Amino acid sequence: MKAITVFLKDLKILVTKPMLALTLLGVAALPMLYSGFLVDASWDPYGNTGKLPVAVVNQDKGAVYEGKTMDVGKDFVDELKDNSDFKWDFVDAAEAEDGMAHNRYYMTVTIPANFSENATTLTEDHPVQAEIVFEPNSDYNFVAGQIGISAMSKLKSKLSTQITAAYTRSMFEQVDTISEGLGNAGGGATELKDGAGKLTNGLTTLKTNLNKLATGTSELQSGLKLLYNGAGSLNQGSGTLTKGTTDLASGLSQLAKAQQQLQDGAVKSQNGAAQLKEGLLASQNGSSQLKEGLTASEAASSQLAAGADQVAKGLEQMMAATPGLQESEQFQRLLAASRQVAAGSQQLHTGQAQLLAGSTQLDKGQQQLAQGATQLSDGGAQLAAGMQAFGKKLDEASRGGSKLATGATALNKGALQLKQGLTKLTGGVDGLSEGAVKLNDGAGELKDGAGKLASGSGELAQKLNDAAADTSSVKSGDNTVNMFAEPVKLTEKTGHKLDHYGLGIAPYFLSLALFVGALVFTTVFSLRDSNVPGASPMGRFVSRTLTFVMVSILQSVLADIILLYGLKLEVQSVPLFFLFSLIVSFTFTMIVQALVTWLDNPGRFLAIVLMIFQLTSSAGTFPLELLPNWMQKVNPWLPMTHSIVGYKAIVGTGDYALMGQQIIYLLTYAVISLVLTFLYFARQTKRTTAAPKELTA
């Protein structure tokens, strides 16, 4: 009997028996109920703490600080009235104690009578910390107590901020008073500085003018020395200039005479170049005619050579056609003569061709010479014109050189007179410079004293005014006070934060539900036997395995539907969430099937032990690092560890590569378990009993 047939018959029997079908549906719905109730109950516990009753007892009597009344206890109570973290009940001490004793309150917050008084001792020699008494009711609920501790830490921070703000406002008031006094002192110092400044300015002006006088006379003295030295150099140079200009005038006169001779030579050269040009043009015409005659002669010699060659070849053909002519001595002579004529005419043609080539080169040379002669003639004309213009300018330069020589002589006389006058002026300026330096030194000492007075008073005024400005620039508004009271702001980024606690715990509860569903199935259905009589071990293996897999599919699909569409669980990918649930349920099913098939009830016990290990070691609730060391070592080998990690990737991070790794691990467990189950049935002998064994619910 084929193995698949056994499964189909088992499935038919299961459907036709209502109790078995209902039992199967109940087992399939168990993970849905298990995961749904657990996730729903844990969906957002920290968002509902406003329902937890907390007793608040305010015994604070208030205090006076810097002339102002401080009632920190009342301010704290007002803060709590606007706070919705808990259900605050403001009662007396007796009511709070009775409520704690009878579990009406999860915790009590007591503000002592000296709370405000202790808060005002910050600036004293021995400050006393203000104290708030917090009492959690851990006997009533430990988790609620831990939540209360966290909430009270936040409230303590807010209260500390309020107390710091009060201190800061008082400090700013004292700073304002100091700033006003510093401003008045700075004003007086500023007036002193202004008087000293005016004195310094007057002395500075005097010192500046005297310095200008001393500097001017010194510069005048230096300038006169330079001028005297320059006058001597001028006198000497003007003498040299006079001699040079005289020589220049004489040279220019001689150059003008030589230029006339050069101009006459240029005219003669231009005339010769013109005659050369005419001769070369005539020679060019003759060479052209020679080239034409040689061209015609070369053509005629070519025709003569061709005709003589044809005559010689015709005589040879005639002699060959007429045997009697071969013996004729005259014909032999005629043939020899024709051959000589043919050879001579060919040589004549070759000579004519060489003469033609030479005449062609001669004609090109004549053309180039004619062009050169033309350029030479044009250049000679330009040279003659340029020499004529140069002669005119040279005459003008000769006349100018004569005038320059006359002016240089006059300049030499004036430079001598300037040198003599500067000698007398230099003596008077030396005395003036010495007196101006002494007067400037005295004014400098007077100015230094006045400057020190102005500098000292100015520095005093500056320091006082800076201190007043610094103290007055201190901002005492609410924003500044709040900054002193709470200098650090904690900003929470929610990029890796889940919106609800249920999203974080759902992977753990769903993995647990699917494992429990697989385990419960083995308690109501047999994993070894079949309802089909005579079913082979392989048939029973296929039937039991497919039935178990069918139930695991129903369990995972129903649980996912409730979580996604009933509780509105948000995931990164709905299709991958269904796929991963199918793989997780299949893996847990194969593991439980292998244990129970081989060991029966002891196998169920091992499955329960495995589930307990996974509850504590799979890091579904607390971080892995917080578990004992031996649990951390066991963690990577547990199937539920990989299911939880994969679910977290789909629900929170969207890390599908990580999810793929977990699928590989889970399918490895599933395949190994399936092989173990197959080995069990492979070693079983075929049953011979015909009576079916009914499945019991």
XYZ file of C-alpha atoms in Angstrom:
697
model
C 0.000 0.000 0.000
C 1.427 3.346 -0.984
C 2.467 5.608 1.890
C 0.422 8.588 0.730
C -2.723 6.423 0.636
C -2.374 5.734 4.349
C -2.330 9.486 5.034
C -5.429 10.087 2.916
C -7.373 7.307 4.680
C -6.276 8.552 8.096
C -7.388 12.032 7.111
C -10.786 10.688 5.936
C -11.322 8.852 9.244
C -10.325 12.006 11.125
C -12.858 14.131 9.230
C -15.716 11.632 9.602
C -15.359 11.509 13.403
C -16.598 14.821 14.902
C -14.828 14.433 18.229
C -11.477 13.804 16.585
C -12.017 16.758 14.226
C -12.967 19.060 17.110
C -9.967 17.871 19.101
C -7.728 18.571 16.106
C -9.163 22.083 15.724
C -8.777 22.713 19.449
C -5.116 21.727 19.325
C -4.621 23.915 16.220
C -6.213 26.892 17.999
C -4.154 26.475 21.177
C -1.086 28.523 19.987
C -3.477 31.205 18.732
C -5.097 31.499 22.171
C -1.801 31.157 24.022
C 0.089 33.809 22.048
C -2.947 36.095 21.678
C -3.717 36.239 25.415
C -0.065 36.661 26.416
C 0.697 39.409 23.889
C -2.579 41.241 24.558
C -1.989 41.170 28.319
C 1.556 42.503 27.860
C 0.831 44.916 25.017
C 1.493 48.202 26.878
C 1.787 47.688 30.663
C 3.997 50.761 31.153
C 1.484 52.951 29.339
C -1.240 52.179 31.927
C 0.619 53.063 35.120
C -1.822 55.952 35.537
C -4.245 53.378 36.941
C -1.925 52.430 39.834
C -3.014 54.168 43.108
C -0.207 55.931 44.994
C -0.536 57.731 48.350
C 1.077 61.186 48.724
C 1.561 62.675 52.212
C 2.728 66.317 52.404
C 3.948 67.295 55.891
C 6.187 70.186 54.760
C 5.810 73.416 56.802
C 7.650 75.715 54.403
C 10.586 78.101 55.106
C 11.922 81.643 54.453
C 14.970 82.134 52.198
C 16.496 85.554 51.388
C 13.333 87.269 52.584
C 11.074 85.098 50.411
C 8.802 82.245 51.373
C 9.699 78.823 50.013
C 7.108 76.016 50.092
C 8.809 73.287 48.101
C 6.462 70.569 49.389
C 3.404 72.410 48.067
C 5.161 73.013 44.717
C 5.932 69.298 44.531
C 2.316 68.379 45.214
C 1.162 70.814 42.529
C 3.600 69.127 40.157
C 2.103 65.724 40.945
C -1.440 66.980 40.360
C -0.461 67.710 36.748
C 1.365 64.379 36.456
C -0.477 61.358 34.997
C 2.204 58.713 35.565
C 0.215 57.304 38.516
C -3.141 57.728 40.212
C -2.029 60.117 42.950
C -4.102 60.186 46.179
C -3.200 63.091 48.491
C -3.918 61.796 52.018
C -2.593 62.099 55.578
C -0.050 59.761 57.156
C -2.640 57.551 58.874
C -4.651 56.956 55.691
C -1.465 56.161 53.772
C -0.305 53.624 56.379
C -3.711 51.925 56.452
C -3.864 51.804 52.644
C -0.447 50.156 52.460
C -1.413 47.615 55.124
C -4.597 46.645 53.244
C -3.006 46.765 49.745
C -4.977 49.776 48.510
C -1.766 51.557 47.451
C 1.218 50.282 45.494
C 3.502 52.857 47.141
C 3.604 55.909 49.420
C 5.429 59.222 48.889
C 5.997 61.283 52.079
C 7.330 64.861 52.161
C 8.787 65.526 55.677
C 7.966 68.655 57.705
C 11.500 70.097 57.354
C 11.758 69.578 53.595
C 11.731 73.309 52.615
C 13.877 74.264 55.626
C 16.598 71.803 54.614
C 16.398 73.038 51.031
C 17.422 76.585 52.150
C 20.721 75.444 53.706
C 22.649 75.204 50.456
C 24.760 78.347 51.083
C 25.387 77.584 54.763
C 28.514 76.023 56.215
C 26.785 72.705 56.836
C 24.041 72.208 54.228
C 21.422 69.491 54.807
C 19.934 67.550 51.922
C 16.181 67.740 51.486
C 14.667 64.275 51.796
C 11.591 62.601 50.289
C 10.518 59.281 51.783
C 9.456 56.711 49.157
C 8.006 53.369 50.225
C 7.049 50.765 47.578
C 4.573 48.019 48.452
C 6.587 45.116 47.038
C 4.469 42.618 48.949
C 1.503 43.742 46.894
C 3.307 43.698 43.505
C 7.075 43.658 42.960
C 6.946 44.944 39.364
C 4.757 47.889 40.360
C 7.318 48.758 43.020
C 10.132 48.760 40.448
C 8.079 50.984 38.159
C 7.529 53.332 41.096
C 11.263 53.563 41.792
C 11.905 54.619 38.184
C 9.109 57.200 38.291
C 10.329 58.653 41.601
C 13.811 59.130 40.135
C 12.283 61.327 37.432
C 10.231 63.267 39.981
C 13.315 63.747 42.149
C 15.138 65.226 39.145
C 12.277 67.671 38.493
C 12.146 68.716 42.158
C 15.929 69.259 42.239
C 15.563 71.464 39.193
C 12.946 73.611 40.938
C 15.132 74.069 44.030
C 18.162 74.951 41.889
C 16.068 77.521 40.014
C 15.186 79.251 43.306
C 18.863 79.415 44.320
C 19.800 80.762 40.909
C 17.255 83.607 41.010
C 18.584 84.707 44.414
C 22.161 84.654 43.131
C 21.242 86.760 40.110
C 19.644 89.407 42.335
C 22.900 89.767 44.286
C 24.860 90.003 41.036
C 22.616 92.877 39.888
C 23.404 94.840 43.090
C 27.153 94.367 42.633
C 26.859 95.406 38.987
C 25.219 98.711 39.926
C 28.029 99.626 42.394
C 30.731 98.754 39.885
C 29.025 100.951 37.307
C 29.106 104.026 39.625
C 32.804 103.511 40.449
C 33.558 103.084 36.756
C 31.868 106.421 36.009
C 34.156 108.321 38.436
C 37.249 106.654 37.078
C 36.135 107.573 33.582
C 35.925 111.298 34.477
C 39.486 111.155 35.896
C 40.625 109.480 32.737
C 38.973 112.182 30.570
C 40.872 115.006 32.400
C 44.192 113.205 32.123
C 43.407 112.500 28.505
C 42.920 116.189 27.688
C 46.286 117.045 29.289
C 47.930 114.246 27.377
C 46.349 115.400 24.127
C 47.728 118.966 24.577
C 51.194 117.718 25.392
C 50.983 115.274 22.519
C 50.180 118.105 20.128
C 53.120 120.162 21.454
C 55.439 117.165 21.286
C 54.261 116.402 17.768
C 54.933 119.936 16.531
C 58.358 120.101 18.203
C 59.156 116.717 16.794
C 58.188 117.966 13.372
C 60.506 120.986 13.831
C 63.417 118.817 14.958
C 62.752 116.305 12.231
C 62.382 119.043 9.640
C 65.622 120.758 10.549
C 67.414 117.438 10.659
C 65.996 116.513 7.282
C 66.878 120.003 5.978
C 70.424 119.560 7.240
C 70.708 116.169 5.591
C 69.146 117.503 2.431
C 71.529 120.432 2.265
C 74.490 118.110 2.618
C 73.174 115.979 -0.162
C 72.434 119.088 -2.211
C 75.956 120.412 -1.613
C 77.468 117.125 -2.648
C 75.138 117.034 -5.642
C 76.126 120.564 -6.619
C 79.794 119.533 -6.632
C 78.967 116.506 -8.723
C 76.868 118.709 -10.981
C 79.742 121.140 -11.471
C 82.110 118.326 -12.315
C 79.597 116.605 -14.581
C 78.675 119.793 -16.373
C 82.370 120.294 -17.258
C 82.521 116.803 -18.684
C 79.208 117.438 -20.490
C 80.625 120.639 -22.071
C 83.616 118.765 -23.485
C 81.446 115.887 -24.687
C 78.918 118.095 -26.437
C 81.718 119.941 -28.230
C 83.128 116.629 -29.452
C 79.607 115.521 -30.424
C 79.029 118.630 -32.528
C 82.355 118.131 -34.366
C 81.601 114.428 -35.007
C 78.124 115.154 -36.324
C 79.581 117.669 -38.805
C 82.057 115.092 -40.136
C 79.287 112.443 -40.308
C 77.149 114.794 -42.442
C 79.951 115.114 -44.999
C 80.511 111.337 -45.155
C 76.774 110.752 -45.520
C 76.710 112.785 -48.757
C 79.332 110.476 -50.250
C 77.359 107.431 -49.115
C 74.197 108.859 -50.707
C 76.006 109.346 -54.088
C 77.249 105.733 -53.972
C 73.721 104.454 -53.262
C 72.407 106.287 -56.392
C 75.146 104.747 -58.545
C 74.412 101.283 -57.102
C 70.715 101.679 -57.908
C 71.523 102.627 -61.549
C 73.808 99.572 -61.945
C 71.116 97.301 -60.526
C 68.608 98.640 -63.074
C 71.005 97.929 -65.963
C 71.656 94.419 -64.603
C 67.922 93.809 -64.459
C 67.460 94.820 -68.144
C 70.342 92.541 -69.256
C 69.026 89.566 -67.336
C 65.529 90.051 -68.790
C 67.034 90.023 -72.327
C 69.076 86.906 -71.484
C 65.896 85.248 -70.155
C 64.152 85.837 -73.523
C 67.102 84.249 -75.398
C 67.132 81.181 -73.161
C 63.393 80.753 -73.722
C 63.874 80.815 -77.538
C 66.758 78.313 -77.204
C 64.497 75.991 -75.177
C 61.803 76.146 -77.880
C 64.320 75.341 -80.709
C 65.801 72.418 -78.769
C 62.309 71.110 -78.083
C 61.546 71.022 -81.837
C 64.969 69.554 -82.649
C 64.479 66.813 -79.995
C 61.148 65.838 -81.581
C 62.699 65.665 -85.101
C 65.639 63.572 -83.874
C 63.172 61.201 -82.226
C 61.347 60.747 -85.541
C 64.694 60.292 -87.417
C 65.849 57.612 -84.947
C 62.524 55.786 -85.318
C 62.691 55.932 -89.173
C 66.312 54.707 -89.319
C 65.473 51.834 -87.013
C 62.495 50.854 -89.223
C 64.747 50.923 -92.375
C 67.319 48.644 -90.729
C 64.601 46.199 -89.577
C 62.977 46.261 -93.070
C 66.295 45.351 -94.761
C 66.799 42.492 -92.279
C 63.329 41.140 -93.059
C 63.976 41.478 -96.807
C 67.248 39.574 -96.535
C 65.539 36.873 -94.513
C 62.738 36.576 -97.127
C 65.177 36.522 -100.106
C 67.920 33.950 -99.661
C 69.803 35.253 -102.703
C 70.327 38.645 -101.021
C 72.266 37.053 -98.220
C 75.067 36.361 -100.686
C 75.019 39.870 -102.150
C 77.971 41.898 -100.836
C 76.318 45.194 -101.724
C 73.170 44.313 -99.818
C 75.291 43.356 -96.809
C 76.997 46.759 -96.947
C 73.628 48.500 -97.312
C 72.298 46.608 -94.256
C 75.389 47.498 -92.206
C 75.103 51.158 -93.212
C 71.404 51.239 -92.236
C 72.282 49.811 -88.844
C 74.944 52.469 -88.295
C 72.497 55.182 -89.344
C 69.917 53.804 -86.869
C 72.511 53.733 -84.052
C 73.760 57.267 -84.874
C 70.232 58.686 -85.068
C 69.500 57.154 -81.606
C 72.626 58.777 -80.157
C 71.612 62.073 -81.825
C 68.182 61.832 -80.149
C 69.772 61.136 -76.730
C 72.028 64.195 -77.098
C 69.093 66.358 -78.171
C 67.171 65.253 -75.017
C 70.119 66.155 -72.753
C 70.441 69.584 -74.465
C 66.696 70.149 -73.950
C 66.998 69.303 -70.202
C 69.969 71.661 -69.836
C 68.150 74.473 -71.653
C 65.178 73.977 -69.301
C 67.429 74.345 -66.229
C 69.124 77.361 -67.865
C 65.743 79.006 -68.448
C 64.753 78.491 -64.773
C 68.093 79.972 -63.627
C 67.586 82.989 -65.912
C 64.151 83.547 -64.398
C 65.543 83.413 -60.832
C 68.381 85.841 -61.758
C 65.853 88.223 -63.346
C 63.733 88.140 -60.138
C 66.835 88.773 -57.988
C 67.895 91.659 -60.222
C 64.425 93.160 -59.908
C 64.565 92.941 -56.074
C 68.107 94.384 -56.100
C 66.941 97.323 -58.241
C 63.962 97.997 -55.944
C 66.206 97.769 -52.829
C 68.723 100.187 -54.374
C 65.963 102.721 -54.980
C 64.771 102.388 -51.357
C 68.365 102.706 -50.093
C 68.889 105.891 -52.108
C 65.647 107.409 -50.750
C 66.556 106.419 -47.170
C 70.030 107.888 -47.422
C 68.553 111.171 -48.639
C 66.195 111.334 -45.636
C 69.003 110.316 -43.261
C 71.126 113.163 -44.630
C 68.443 115.728 -43.780
C 68.064 114.413 -40.168
C 71.831 114.283 -39.746
C 72.077 117.981 -40.673
C 69.481 118.805 -38.044
C 71.391 116.724 -35.430
C 74.601 118.588 -36.266
C 72.963 121.956 -35.629
C 71.400 120.631 -32.353
C 74.812 119.390 -31.149
C 76.199 122.899 -31.497
C 73.380 124.338 -29.395
C 73.845 121.577 -26.768
C 77.530 122.470 -26.446
C 76.672 126.136 -25.822
C 74.042 125.217 -23.147
C 76.441 122.832 -21.371
C 78.959 125.646 -20.980
C 76.308 127.863 -19.319
C 75.238 124.976 -17.045
C 78.804 124.525 -15.825
C 78.995 128.158 -14.710
C 75.617 127.976 -12.833
C 76.599 124.752 -10.986
C 79.740 126.451 -9.649
C 77.701 129.360 -8.262
C 75.150 126.929 -6.621
C 77.914 125.054 -4.806
C 79.278 128.294 -3.319
C 75.804 129.401 -2.019
C 75.059 126.004 -0.408
C 78.308 126.153 1.561
C 77.064 129.266 3.388
C 73.480 127.849 4.008
C 74.726 124.606 5.585
C 76.454 126.407 8.469
C 73.207 128.158 9.624
C 71.055 125.014 9.464
C 73.420 123.047 11.740
C 72.775 125.446 14.638
C 68.979 125.351 14.108
C 68.905 121.515 14.147
C 70.782 121.264 17.481
C 68.313 123.607 19.245
C 65.231 121.823 17.860
C 66.462 118.427 19.163
C 66.901 119.736 22.736
C 63.427 121.323 22.744
C 61.842 118.069 21.467
C 63.510 115.988 24.204
C 62.067 118.190 26.954
C 58.555 118.012 25.497
C 58.872 114.196 25.296
C 59.583 113.856 29.025
C 56.580 116.030 29.875
C 54.325 113.979 27.588
C 55.459 110.667 29.118
C 54.413 111.790 32.586
C 50.980 112.917 31.390
C 50.601 109.648 29.443
C 51.215 107.544 32.539
C 48.534 109.470 34.414
C 46.010 108.985 31.607
C 46.939 105.313 31.202
C 46.537 104.516 34.898
C 43.190 106.266 35.232
C 42.019 104.739 31.944
C 42.963 101.242 33.035
C 41.114 101.740 36.334
C 38.023 102.973 34.508
C 38.235 100.129 32.001
C 38.472 97.453 34.700
C 35.568 98.921 36.654
C 33.415 99.331 33.555
C 34.281 95.824 32.325
C 33.317 94.371 35.673
C 30.058 96.314 35.622
C 29.382 95.246 32.025
C 30.157 91.597 32.783
C 27.879 91.517 35.801
C 25.116 93.466 34.062
C 25.304 91.220 30.999
C 24.365 88.193 33.089
C 20.901 87.161 31.889
C 18.536 86.597 34.775
C 15.444 85.652 32.782
C 13.540 82.381 33.056
C 15.509 80.784 30.212
C 18.844 81.435 31.951
C 17.527 80.288 35.315
C 16.196 77.104 33.729
C 19.570 76.533 32.057
C 21.352 76.724 35.426
C 18.750 74.521 37.076
C 18.756 71.923 34.291
C 21.887 72.365 32.105
C 21.593 68.958 30.389
C 18.614 67.918 28.305
C 18.107 64.256 27.533
C 16.742 63.699 24.020
C 15.546 60.233 23.139
C 15.873 58.952 19.564
C 13.232 56.404 18.607
C 14.802 54.983 15.453
C 15.441 51.603 17.155
C 12.623 51.786 19.707
C 9.414 49.770 19.493
C 6.191 51.623 20.194
C 4.763 49.075 22.630
C 6.090 46.499 25.025
C 3.941 43.906 23.226
C 5.997 44.308 20.033
C 9.138 43.405 21.943
C 7.705 40.411 23.815
C 5.643 38.993 20.884
C 8.583 36.973 19.375
C 9.077 35.221 22.719
C 5.379 34.487 23.372
C 4.706 33.338 19.774
C 7.721 30.969 19.797
C 6.577 29.569 23.145
C 2.996 29.154 21.888
C 4.051 27.220 18.779
C 6.286 24.906 20.821
C 3.477 24.278 23.357
C 1.054 23.620 20.476
C 3.366 20.953 19.041
C 3.784 19.355 22.478
C 0.036 19.293 23.231
C -0.678 17.602 19.902
C 1.350 14.577 21.014
C -0.806 14.167 24.127
C -4.061 13.694 22.199
C -2.910 11.958 18.995
C -0.672 8.942 18.527
C 2.549 9.520 16.614
C 3.318 5.820 15.958
C 0.044 4.155 14.933
C -2.487 4.602 12.145
C -6.253 3.914 11.798
C -5.576 2.119 8.520
C -5.344 -1.684 8.977
C -2.036 -3.234 7.843
C -0.346 0.125 7.296
C 3.374 -0.275 6.605
C 5.971 1.481 8.755
C 6.672 3.853 5.859
C 2.934 4.509 5.444
C 2.594 5.266 9.157
C 5.655 7.544 8.974
C 4.239 9.537 6.067
C 0.701 9.657 7.542
C 1.785 10.758 11.026
C 4.310 13.280 9.676
C 1.912 14.886 7.183
C -0.849 15.048 9.808
C 1.511 16.677 12.275
C 2.732 19.143 9.611
C -0.864 19.986 8.650
C -1.661 20.809 12.271
C 1.506 22.907 12.594
C 0.456 24.928 9.535
C -2.984 25.546 11.029
C -1.447 26.546 14.351
C 0.973 29.079 12.845
C -1.557 30.591 10.416
C -4.261 31.034 13.095
C -1.791 32.532 15.570
C -0.445 34.975 12.940
C -3.936 36.069 11.889
C -4.900 36.891 15.483
C -1.679 38.799 16.140
C -1.659 40.729 12.854
C -5.350 41.512 12.390
C -6.764 41.045 15.881
C -4.102 42.734 18.029
C -2.787 44.896 15.124
C 0.803 43.679 15.520
C 2.996 45.764 13.174
C 5.694 43.861 11.254
C 8.191 44.782 8.545
C 6.816 42.233 6.063
C 3.521 40.325 6.444
C 4.379 37.575 3.879
C 7.757 36.907 5.517
C 6.080 36.868 8.940
C 3.716 34.081 7.785
C 6.597 32.211 6.098
C 8.833 32.393 9.148
C 5.999 31.233 11.417
C 5.442 28.202 9.176
C 9.150 27.320 9.388
C 9.255 27.804 13.174
C 6.135 25.691 13.731
C 7.447 23.001 11.354
C 10.811 22.885 13.184
C 9.243 22.600 16.642
C 6.850 19.949 15.308
C 9.680 17.839 13.897
C 11.690 18.114 17.146
C 8.753 17.078 19.361
C 7.738 14.319 16.902
C 11.240 12.775 16.982
C 11.390 12.800 20.805
C 7.894 11.372 21.351
C 8.115 8.848 18.485
C 11.295 7.333 19.858
C 10.607 7.601 23.630
C 6.828 8.126 23.988
C 6.090 9.621 27.466
C 9.772 10.059 28.392
C 10.082 11.893 25.079
C 7.277 14.233 26.128
C 9.110 14.809 29.399
C 12.291 15.696 27.482
C 10.268 18.061 25.309
C 8.958 19.793 28.462
C 12.504 20.026 29.854
C 13.678 21.507 26.535
C 10.853 24.046 26.707
C 11.868 25.019 30.286
C 15.488 25.484 29.159
C 14.280 27.674 26.314
C 12.038 29.741 28.611
C 15.059 30.798 30.657
C 17.970 30.625 28.192
C 16.586 31.891 24.882
C 16.904 35.577 25.973
C 13.295 36.252 25.077
C 12.663 38.518 28.085
C 15.953 39.622 29.645
C 19.114 40.434 27.612
C 21.461 37.493 27.053
C 24.274 39.262 28.942
C 22.162 39.309 32.131
C 21.705 35.520 32.176
C 24.031 33.145 34.080
C 27.151 32.057 32.198
C 25.973 28.485 31.659
C 22.724 29.758 30.101
C 24.703 32.028 27.765
C 26.679 28.997 26.566
C 23.503 26.924 26.026
C 21.666 29.778 24.256
C 23.049 29.317 20.673
C 22.031 25.616 20.644
C 18.337 26.157 21.457
C 15.817 26.246 18.585
C 13.725 28.919 20.295
C 16.779 31.222 20.374
C 16.808 31.310 16.576
C 13.046 31.675 16.282
C 13.075 34.688 18.643
C 15.974 36.337 16.781
C 14.228 35.804 13.442
C 10.918 37.190 14.726
C 12.704 40.278 16.093
C 14.200 40.886 12.652
C 10.771 40.725 10.991
C 8.909 42.704 13.679
C 11.510 45.364 14.510
C 14.734 45.768 12.552
C 13.860 44.475 9.092
C 17.215 42.662 8.917
C 16.163 39.938 6.467
C 19.731 38.627 6.122
C 19.712 37.830 9.843
C 16.289 36.215 9.456
C 17.680 34.050 6.625
C 20.470 32.790 8.894
C 17.940 31.781 11.542
C 15.875 29.921 8.919
C 18.955 27.877 8.015
C 19.498 26.967 11.683
C 15.838 26.039 12.199
C 15.604 23.936 9.033
C 18.779 22.133 10.096
C 17.088 21.147 13.366
C 13.942 20.136 11.442
C 15.794 17.957 8.913
C 17.829 16.185 11.611
C 14.668 15.510 13.622
C 12.789 14.269 10.548
C 15.643 11.872 9.725
C 15.564 10.520 13.297
C 11.808 9.911 13.034
C 12.315 8.155 9.687
C 14.961 5.884 11.226
C 12.499 4.816 13.921
C 9.888 3.642 11.380
C 12.536 2.134 9.114
C 13.536 -0.342 11.827
C 9.949 -1.373 12.632
C 8.514 -4.601 11.249
C 5.255 -4.568 9.334
C 2.204 -4.923 11.553
C 0.025 -7.921 10.930
C -2.992 -6.989 12.980
C -5.967 -5.984 10.908
C -7.939 -4.301 13.642
C -7.333 -0.551 13.649
C -6.377 1.191 16.825
C -8.676 4.181 17.367
C -7.210 7.565 18.091
C -8.309 8.953 21.410
C -9.003 12.543 22.252
